XYZ file of C-alpha atoms in Angstrom:
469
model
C 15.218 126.135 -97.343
C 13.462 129.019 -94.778
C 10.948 131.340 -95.684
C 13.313 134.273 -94.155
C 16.111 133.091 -96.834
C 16.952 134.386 -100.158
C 16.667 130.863 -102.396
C 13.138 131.119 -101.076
C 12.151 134.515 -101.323
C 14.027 135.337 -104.971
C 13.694 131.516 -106.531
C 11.132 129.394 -104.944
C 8.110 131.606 -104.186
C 8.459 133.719 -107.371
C 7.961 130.373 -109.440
C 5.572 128.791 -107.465
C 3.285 132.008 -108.045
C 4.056 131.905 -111.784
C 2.457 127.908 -111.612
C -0.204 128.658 -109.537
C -1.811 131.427 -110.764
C -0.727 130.815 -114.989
C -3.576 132.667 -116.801
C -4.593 129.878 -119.167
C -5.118 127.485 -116.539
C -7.299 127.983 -113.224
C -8.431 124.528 -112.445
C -8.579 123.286 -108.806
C -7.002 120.175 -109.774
C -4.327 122.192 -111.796
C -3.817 124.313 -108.791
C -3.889 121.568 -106.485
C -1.185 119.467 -108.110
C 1.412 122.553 -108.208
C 1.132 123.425 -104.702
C 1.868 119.628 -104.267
C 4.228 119.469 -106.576
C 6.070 122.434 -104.803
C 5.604 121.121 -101.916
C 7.526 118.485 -102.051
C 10.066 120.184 -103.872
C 10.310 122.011 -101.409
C 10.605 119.154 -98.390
C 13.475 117.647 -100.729
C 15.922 120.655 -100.155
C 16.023 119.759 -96.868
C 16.952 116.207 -97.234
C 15.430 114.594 -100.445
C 17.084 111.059 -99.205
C 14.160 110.995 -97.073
C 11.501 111.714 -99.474
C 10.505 107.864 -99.756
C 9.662 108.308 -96.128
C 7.249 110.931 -96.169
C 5.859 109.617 -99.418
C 5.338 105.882 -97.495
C 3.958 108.346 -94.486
C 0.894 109.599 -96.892
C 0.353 106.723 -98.102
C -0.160 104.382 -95.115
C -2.058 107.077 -93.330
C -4.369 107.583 -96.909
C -4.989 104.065 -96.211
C -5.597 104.298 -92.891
C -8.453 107.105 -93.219
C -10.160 105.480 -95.251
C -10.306 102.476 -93.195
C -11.276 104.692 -90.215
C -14.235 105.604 -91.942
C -15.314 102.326 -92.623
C -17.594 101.244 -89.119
C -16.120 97.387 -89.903
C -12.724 98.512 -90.127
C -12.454 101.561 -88.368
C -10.144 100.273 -85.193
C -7.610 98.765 -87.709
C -7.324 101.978 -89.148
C -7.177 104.205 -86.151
C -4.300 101.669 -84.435
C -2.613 101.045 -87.630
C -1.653 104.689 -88.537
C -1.095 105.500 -84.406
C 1.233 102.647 -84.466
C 2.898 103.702 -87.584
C 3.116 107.624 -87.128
C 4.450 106.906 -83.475
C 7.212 104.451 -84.606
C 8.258 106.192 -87.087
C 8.818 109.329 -84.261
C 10.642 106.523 -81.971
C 12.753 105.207 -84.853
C 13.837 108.686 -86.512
C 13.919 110.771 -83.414
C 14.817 108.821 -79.776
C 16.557 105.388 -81.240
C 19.642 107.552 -80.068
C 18.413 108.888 -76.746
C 16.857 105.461 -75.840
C 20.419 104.121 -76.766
C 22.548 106.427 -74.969
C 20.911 106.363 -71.840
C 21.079 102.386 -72.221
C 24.852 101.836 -72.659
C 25.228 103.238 -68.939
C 23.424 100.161 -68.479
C 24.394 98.162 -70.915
C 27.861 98.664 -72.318
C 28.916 98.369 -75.744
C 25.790 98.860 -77.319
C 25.812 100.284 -81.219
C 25.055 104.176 -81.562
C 23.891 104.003 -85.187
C 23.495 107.666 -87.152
C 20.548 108.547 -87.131
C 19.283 111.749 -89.316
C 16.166 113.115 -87.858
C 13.912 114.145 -90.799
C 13.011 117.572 -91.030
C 9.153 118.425 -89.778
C 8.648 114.972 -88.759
C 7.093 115.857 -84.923
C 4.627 118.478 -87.172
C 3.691 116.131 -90.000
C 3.402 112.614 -87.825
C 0.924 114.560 -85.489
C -0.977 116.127 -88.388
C -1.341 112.457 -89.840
C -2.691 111.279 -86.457
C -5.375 113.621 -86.258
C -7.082 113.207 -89.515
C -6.781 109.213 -89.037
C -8.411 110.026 -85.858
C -10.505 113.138 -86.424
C -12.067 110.321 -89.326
C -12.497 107.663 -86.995
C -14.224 109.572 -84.790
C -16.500 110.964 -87.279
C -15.882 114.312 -87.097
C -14.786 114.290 -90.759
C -15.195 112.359 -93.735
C -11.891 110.356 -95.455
C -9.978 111.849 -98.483
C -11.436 109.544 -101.047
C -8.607 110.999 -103.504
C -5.337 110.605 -102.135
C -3.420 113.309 -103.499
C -5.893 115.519 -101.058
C -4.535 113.564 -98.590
C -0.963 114.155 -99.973
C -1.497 117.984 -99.945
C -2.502 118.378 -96.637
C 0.240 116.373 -95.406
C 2.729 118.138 -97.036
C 1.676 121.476 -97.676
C 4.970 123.991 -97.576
C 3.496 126.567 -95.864
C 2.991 124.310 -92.451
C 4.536 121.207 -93.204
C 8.366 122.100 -91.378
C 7.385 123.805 -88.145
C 3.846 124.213 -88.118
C 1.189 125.545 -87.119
C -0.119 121.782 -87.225
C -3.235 122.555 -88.839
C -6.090 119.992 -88.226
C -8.072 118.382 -91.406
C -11.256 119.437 -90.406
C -9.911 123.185 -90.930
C -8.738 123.062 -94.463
C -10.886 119.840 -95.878
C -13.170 122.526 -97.873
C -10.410 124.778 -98.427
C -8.398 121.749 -100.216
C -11.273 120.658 -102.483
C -13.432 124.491 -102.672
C -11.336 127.409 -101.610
C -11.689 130.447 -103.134
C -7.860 133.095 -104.082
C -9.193 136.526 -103.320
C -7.482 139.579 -104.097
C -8.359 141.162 -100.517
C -7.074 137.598 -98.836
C -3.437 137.854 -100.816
C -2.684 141.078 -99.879
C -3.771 140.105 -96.079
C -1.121 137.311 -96.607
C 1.864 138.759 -97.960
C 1.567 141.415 -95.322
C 1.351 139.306 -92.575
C 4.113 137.619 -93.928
C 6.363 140.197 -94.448
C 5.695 141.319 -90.239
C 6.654 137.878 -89.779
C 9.457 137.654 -91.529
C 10.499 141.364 -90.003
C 9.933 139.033 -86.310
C 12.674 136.511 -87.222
C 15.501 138.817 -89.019
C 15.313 141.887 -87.600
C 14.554 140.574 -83.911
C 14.979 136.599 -83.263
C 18.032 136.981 -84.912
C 20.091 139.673 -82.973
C 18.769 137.878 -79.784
C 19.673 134.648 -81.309
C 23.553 136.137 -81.324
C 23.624 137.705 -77.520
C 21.942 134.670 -76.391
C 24.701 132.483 -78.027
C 27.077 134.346 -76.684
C 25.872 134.327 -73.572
C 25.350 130.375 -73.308
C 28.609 130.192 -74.840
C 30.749 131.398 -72.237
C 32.536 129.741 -69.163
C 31.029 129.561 -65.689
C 33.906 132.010 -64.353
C 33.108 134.773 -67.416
C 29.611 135.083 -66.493
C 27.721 137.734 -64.144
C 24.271 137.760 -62.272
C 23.245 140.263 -64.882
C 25.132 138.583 -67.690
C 23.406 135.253 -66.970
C 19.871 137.023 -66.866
C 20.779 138.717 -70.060
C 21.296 135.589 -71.353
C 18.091 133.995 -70.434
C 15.919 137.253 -71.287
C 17.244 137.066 -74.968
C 16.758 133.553 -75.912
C 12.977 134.131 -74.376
C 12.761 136.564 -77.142
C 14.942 134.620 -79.538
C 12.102 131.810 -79.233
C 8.875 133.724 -79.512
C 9.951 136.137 -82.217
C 11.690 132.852 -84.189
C 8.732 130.564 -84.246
C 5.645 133.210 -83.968
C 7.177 134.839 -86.576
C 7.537 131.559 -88.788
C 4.372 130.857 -87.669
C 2.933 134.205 -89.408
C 4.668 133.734 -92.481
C 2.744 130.350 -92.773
C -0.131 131.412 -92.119
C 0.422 134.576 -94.846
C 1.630 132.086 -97.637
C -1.748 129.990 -96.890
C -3.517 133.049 -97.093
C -1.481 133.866 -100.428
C -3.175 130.091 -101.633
C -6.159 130.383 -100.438
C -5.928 128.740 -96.707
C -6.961 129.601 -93.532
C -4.858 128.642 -91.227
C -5.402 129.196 -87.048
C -3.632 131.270 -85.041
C -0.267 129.844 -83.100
C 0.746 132.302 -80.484
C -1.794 135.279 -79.128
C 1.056 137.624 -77.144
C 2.309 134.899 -74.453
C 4.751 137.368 -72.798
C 1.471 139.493 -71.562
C -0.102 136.294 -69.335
C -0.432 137.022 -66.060
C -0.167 133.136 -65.044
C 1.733 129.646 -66.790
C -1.873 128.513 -67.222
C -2.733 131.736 -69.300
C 0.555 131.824 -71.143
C -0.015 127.869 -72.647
C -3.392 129.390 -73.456
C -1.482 131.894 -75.631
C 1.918 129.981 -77.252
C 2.166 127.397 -79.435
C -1.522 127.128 -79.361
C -1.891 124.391 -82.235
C 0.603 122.087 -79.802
C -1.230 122.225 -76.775
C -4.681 122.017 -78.291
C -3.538 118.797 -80.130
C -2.397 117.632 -76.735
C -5.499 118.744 -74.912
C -7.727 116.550 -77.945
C -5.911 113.781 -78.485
C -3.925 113.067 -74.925
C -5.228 114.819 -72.162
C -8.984 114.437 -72.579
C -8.681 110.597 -74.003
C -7.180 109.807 -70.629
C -9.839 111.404 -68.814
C -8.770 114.566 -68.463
C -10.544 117.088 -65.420
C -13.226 114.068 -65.005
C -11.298 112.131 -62.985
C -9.861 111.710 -59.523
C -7.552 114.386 -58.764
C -4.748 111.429 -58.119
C -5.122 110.574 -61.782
C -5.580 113.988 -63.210
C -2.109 114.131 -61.471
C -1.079 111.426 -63.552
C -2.738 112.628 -66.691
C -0.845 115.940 -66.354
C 2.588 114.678 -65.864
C 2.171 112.033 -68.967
C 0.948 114.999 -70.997
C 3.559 117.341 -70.125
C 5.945 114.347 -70.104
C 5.270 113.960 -73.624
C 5.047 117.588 -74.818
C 9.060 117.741 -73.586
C 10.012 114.862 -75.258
C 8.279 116.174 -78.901
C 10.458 119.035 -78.006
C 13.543 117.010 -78.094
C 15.043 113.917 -77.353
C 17.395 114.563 -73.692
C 16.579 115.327 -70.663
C 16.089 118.502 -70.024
C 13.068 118.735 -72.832
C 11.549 115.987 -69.918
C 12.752 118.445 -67.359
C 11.272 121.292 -68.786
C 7.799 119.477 -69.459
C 7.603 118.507 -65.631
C 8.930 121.911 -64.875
C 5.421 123.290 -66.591
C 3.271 120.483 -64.880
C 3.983 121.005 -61.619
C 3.575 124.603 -62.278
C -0.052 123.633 -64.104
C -0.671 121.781 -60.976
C 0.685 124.489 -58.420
C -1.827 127.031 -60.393
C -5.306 124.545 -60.495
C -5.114 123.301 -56.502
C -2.282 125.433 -54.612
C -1.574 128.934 -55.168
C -3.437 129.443 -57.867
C -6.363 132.259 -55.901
C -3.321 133.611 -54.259
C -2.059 134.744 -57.946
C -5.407 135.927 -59.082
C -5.604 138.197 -56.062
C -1.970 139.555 -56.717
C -1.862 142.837 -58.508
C -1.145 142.617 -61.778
C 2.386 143.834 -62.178
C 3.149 140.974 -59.678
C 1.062 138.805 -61.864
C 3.005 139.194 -65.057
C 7.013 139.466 -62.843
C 5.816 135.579 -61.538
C 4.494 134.694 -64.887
C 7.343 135.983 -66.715
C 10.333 134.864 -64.054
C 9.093 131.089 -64.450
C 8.513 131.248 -68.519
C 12.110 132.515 -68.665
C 13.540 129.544 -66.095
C 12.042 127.563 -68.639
C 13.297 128.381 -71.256
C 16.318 127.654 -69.422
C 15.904 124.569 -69.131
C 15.111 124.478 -72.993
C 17.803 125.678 -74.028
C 20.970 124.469 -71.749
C 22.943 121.758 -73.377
C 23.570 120.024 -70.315
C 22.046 120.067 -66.562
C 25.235 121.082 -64.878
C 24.698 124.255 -67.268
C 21.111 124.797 -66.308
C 22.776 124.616 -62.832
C 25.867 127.161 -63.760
C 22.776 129.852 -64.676
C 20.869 128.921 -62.105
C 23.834 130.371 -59.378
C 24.129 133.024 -61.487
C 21.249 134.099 -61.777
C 20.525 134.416 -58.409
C 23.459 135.946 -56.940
C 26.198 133.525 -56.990
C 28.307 134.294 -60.348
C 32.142 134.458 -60.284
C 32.195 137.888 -62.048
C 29.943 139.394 -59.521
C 26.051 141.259 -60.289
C 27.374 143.190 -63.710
C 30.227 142.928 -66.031
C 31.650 144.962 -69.189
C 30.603 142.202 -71.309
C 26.875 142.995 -69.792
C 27.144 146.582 -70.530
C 28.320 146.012 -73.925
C 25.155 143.732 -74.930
C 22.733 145.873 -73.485
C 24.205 149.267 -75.400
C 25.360 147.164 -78.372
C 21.751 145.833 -78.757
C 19.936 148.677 -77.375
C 17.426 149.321 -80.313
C 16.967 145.524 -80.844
C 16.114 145.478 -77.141
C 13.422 148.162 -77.148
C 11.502 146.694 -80.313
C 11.996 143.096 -78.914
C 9.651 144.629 -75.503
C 7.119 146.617 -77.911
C 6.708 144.164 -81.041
C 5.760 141.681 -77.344
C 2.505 143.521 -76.590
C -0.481 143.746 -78.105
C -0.310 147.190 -79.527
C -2.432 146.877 -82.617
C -5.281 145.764 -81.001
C -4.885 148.372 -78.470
C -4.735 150.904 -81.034
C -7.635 149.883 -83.029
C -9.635 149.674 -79.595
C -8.789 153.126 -78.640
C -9.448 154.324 -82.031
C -12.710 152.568 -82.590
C -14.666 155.549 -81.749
C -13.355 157.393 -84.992
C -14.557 154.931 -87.863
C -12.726 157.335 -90.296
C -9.343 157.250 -89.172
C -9.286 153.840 -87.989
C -10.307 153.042 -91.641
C -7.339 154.737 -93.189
C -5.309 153.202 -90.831
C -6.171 149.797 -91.689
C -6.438 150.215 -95.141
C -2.898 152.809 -95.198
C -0.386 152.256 -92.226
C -0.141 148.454 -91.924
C 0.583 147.630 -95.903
C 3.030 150.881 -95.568
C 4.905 149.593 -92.285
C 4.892 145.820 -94.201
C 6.519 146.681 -97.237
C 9.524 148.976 -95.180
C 10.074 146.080 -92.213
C 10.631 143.768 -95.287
C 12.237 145.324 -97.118
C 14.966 146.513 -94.013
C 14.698 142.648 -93.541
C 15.751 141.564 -97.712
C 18.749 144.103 -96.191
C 19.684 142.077 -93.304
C 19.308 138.770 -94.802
C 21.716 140.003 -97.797
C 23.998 141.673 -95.477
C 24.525 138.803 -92.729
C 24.835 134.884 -92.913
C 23.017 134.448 -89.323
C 19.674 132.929 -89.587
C 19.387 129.867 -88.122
C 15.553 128.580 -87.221
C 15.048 126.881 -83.639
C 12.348 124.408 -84.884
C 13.769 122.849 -87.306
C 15.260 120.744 -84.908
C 11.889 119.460 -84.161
């Protein structure tokens, strides 16, 4: 089940507000246990074989936190749940890639089926933190464990994120307050991010497909760029715009979630744009990796070393193969390039320079990400940069880029920060950047959405990226 689909939007949401908000009853507890209940109702549709293993999940790591906030048992806690949250990633998701890459080695050896449960890289890394966010003593343990059980598994976050910490939403669990002002908030930012994935990850998702589908001897320099330019947009508008509707359905329940992506296709640099996307990854990466190992303290030989296991790492969340490791070395050495090599050269650039660099290496990235096999990384690669066997620009090119032409030109505006601009410019006119507010966002809400309900009726495509992960 997806937030952008019509079980969800028509069956599931409809009766989970019925529970939640039921007239006669307005307990926390009573509120508490339907979202949970939900929840997991929810997590089942996607594969309720697997429910005993994210129910075993909350309770080990229950156990754990409180153990890590007990000073004599604190370490047992801490190690236990690390050990169990990162087995249960090596069992579920790289058993198969730790196989495979074996049997060159080793022939003959089993290739057991493996199916990878759905959310697990969000909700393992969620479980680490409050085990260790406790042991640390940055925050108290869930003395009742069905607190522990919602945060775990709460819908709105627990498939693809944002991974929200337990420090951010320990009050809102046990004390939050449903406002009027703070539901309307949420279903309007989820309806924009719903209006993100159908009306523009979508038609990328199909040129890009097409695109990555085709032979080596179909494609053009232009073709191949084409290519690569829509699955950048595919990406951002799929997961920010999951990311929004999360973070409106917490809003919708009371939660506060942080923000996941701050317009990553404006950054002038690769340090700036990891700054900007996927901002609850790298941040859990920066708190719990990079600065445990010693992070900018160090030597530079082993902040060397501390970036390349970090980055290592964040490829191989992404995926288990080899170009997910590729593409996390790809961003280290870049990290690295930026902090001791050309880094002032870049800062001294003029900006249009700073954002064609920025945005030329984010989009051989995502190359990398998305190529099912290095010898097709390599195929683009040619072709991008003047080698193709159907020469700079083909019909096929011509069509996409007319075909798509409006999906093209909201893809490149919906990627800059025009709202902000908008309310800065008008910021000197309290009145009309009042009715705005109040007026034209709700307004241009209720029509993306409802264009969306359209689309999503009208067409079967709408697939989601992360749920791989």
């Amino acid at each position: 089940m997806v937030f952008s689909g019509v079980l969800f939007l028509f069956g599931f949401l409809p009766a989970l507000l019925l529970a939640y908000y039921i007239p006669i009853i307005r307990t926390r507890s009573w509120r508490n246990g339907v979202l949970l209940l939900f929840s997991l109702i929810f997590y089942s549709c996607g594969g309720w074989r697997l429910m005993p293993l994210i129910v075993l999940s909350i309770g080990v790591n229950y156990v754990c936190g409180l153990l890590a906030g007990n000073p004599r048992w604190r370490r047992t806690g801490l190690w236990t749940a690390v050990i169990f949250d990162v087995g249960m990633l090596m069992v579920f998701k790289y058993t198969n890639f730790l196989l495979s890459n074996l049997s060159h080695i080793i022939p003959g050896l089993p290739s057991p089926e493996i199916v990878l449960p759905i959310g697990i890289s969000f909700y393992t890394f969620q479980s680490m933190s409050y085990v260790i966010d406790v042991y640390r003593g940055q925050e108290k343990p869930a003395r009742n464990p069905f607190h522990t059980a919602l945060y775990i598994v709460l819908f709105p976050q627990l498939i693809a994120g944002p991974i929200v910490r337990y420090t951010d939403v320990a009050k809102d669990i046990t004390a939050r307050q449903e406002t009027i002002e703070d539901a309307a908030a949420g279903v309007q930012r989820f309806l924009f991010g719903m209006a993100k994935k159908v009306l523009l990850a979508n038609p990328m998702g199909e040129i890009a497909g097409e695109v990555f589908g085709q032979r080596a001897a179909m494609l053009s320099t232009g073709l191949a760029w084409l290519g690569v330019l829509a699955y950048t947009a595919q990406i951002y508008f799929d997961f920010s715009g999951y990311s929004d509707m999360a973070i409106g359905l917490g809003r919708i329940f009371g939660f506060h979630f942080g923000e996941n992506f701050r317009y990553p296709y404006i950054s002038q640099s690769i340090t700036e744009f990891w700054r900007r996307w996927h901002i609850s990854l790298s941040s859990w990466f920066r708190d719990y990796v990079y600065i445990p190992l010693g992070g900018s303290r160090v030597s530079r030989k082993r902040q060397i070393w501390n970036l390349l296991a970090v980055w290592s790492l964040t490829g191989l969340w992404h995926g288990a193969a080899w170009n997910f490791v590729l593409w996390g070395l790809f961003y280290a050495v870049l990290l690295m390039g930026e902090r001791w090599l050309w880094g002032k050269a870049v800062a001294s650039a003029p900006r249009p320079i700073r954002h064609i660099y920025a945005m030329v290496l984010i989009m051989l990235g995502w190359l990398l990400f998305r190529s099912e096999s290095l010898t097709q990384v390599w195929t683009f690669l040619t072709a991008m940069f003047g080698k193709a066997s159907d020469g700079l620009w083909n019909q096929q090119a011509s069509y996409l880029v007319l075909q798509y032409r409006w999906e093209w030109l909201l893809a490149v505006l919906a990627s800059l920060p025009l709202k902000p601009m908008l309310e800065e410019k008008l910021s000197r006119n309290p009145e009309k950047i009042s009715i705005l507010k109040t007026a034209g966002p709700p307004a241009i809400a209720l029509a993306l959405g409802g264009i969306s309900v359209i689309h999503l009726v009208s067409s079967g495509f709408n697939p989601f990226i992360y749920f791989q992960f």
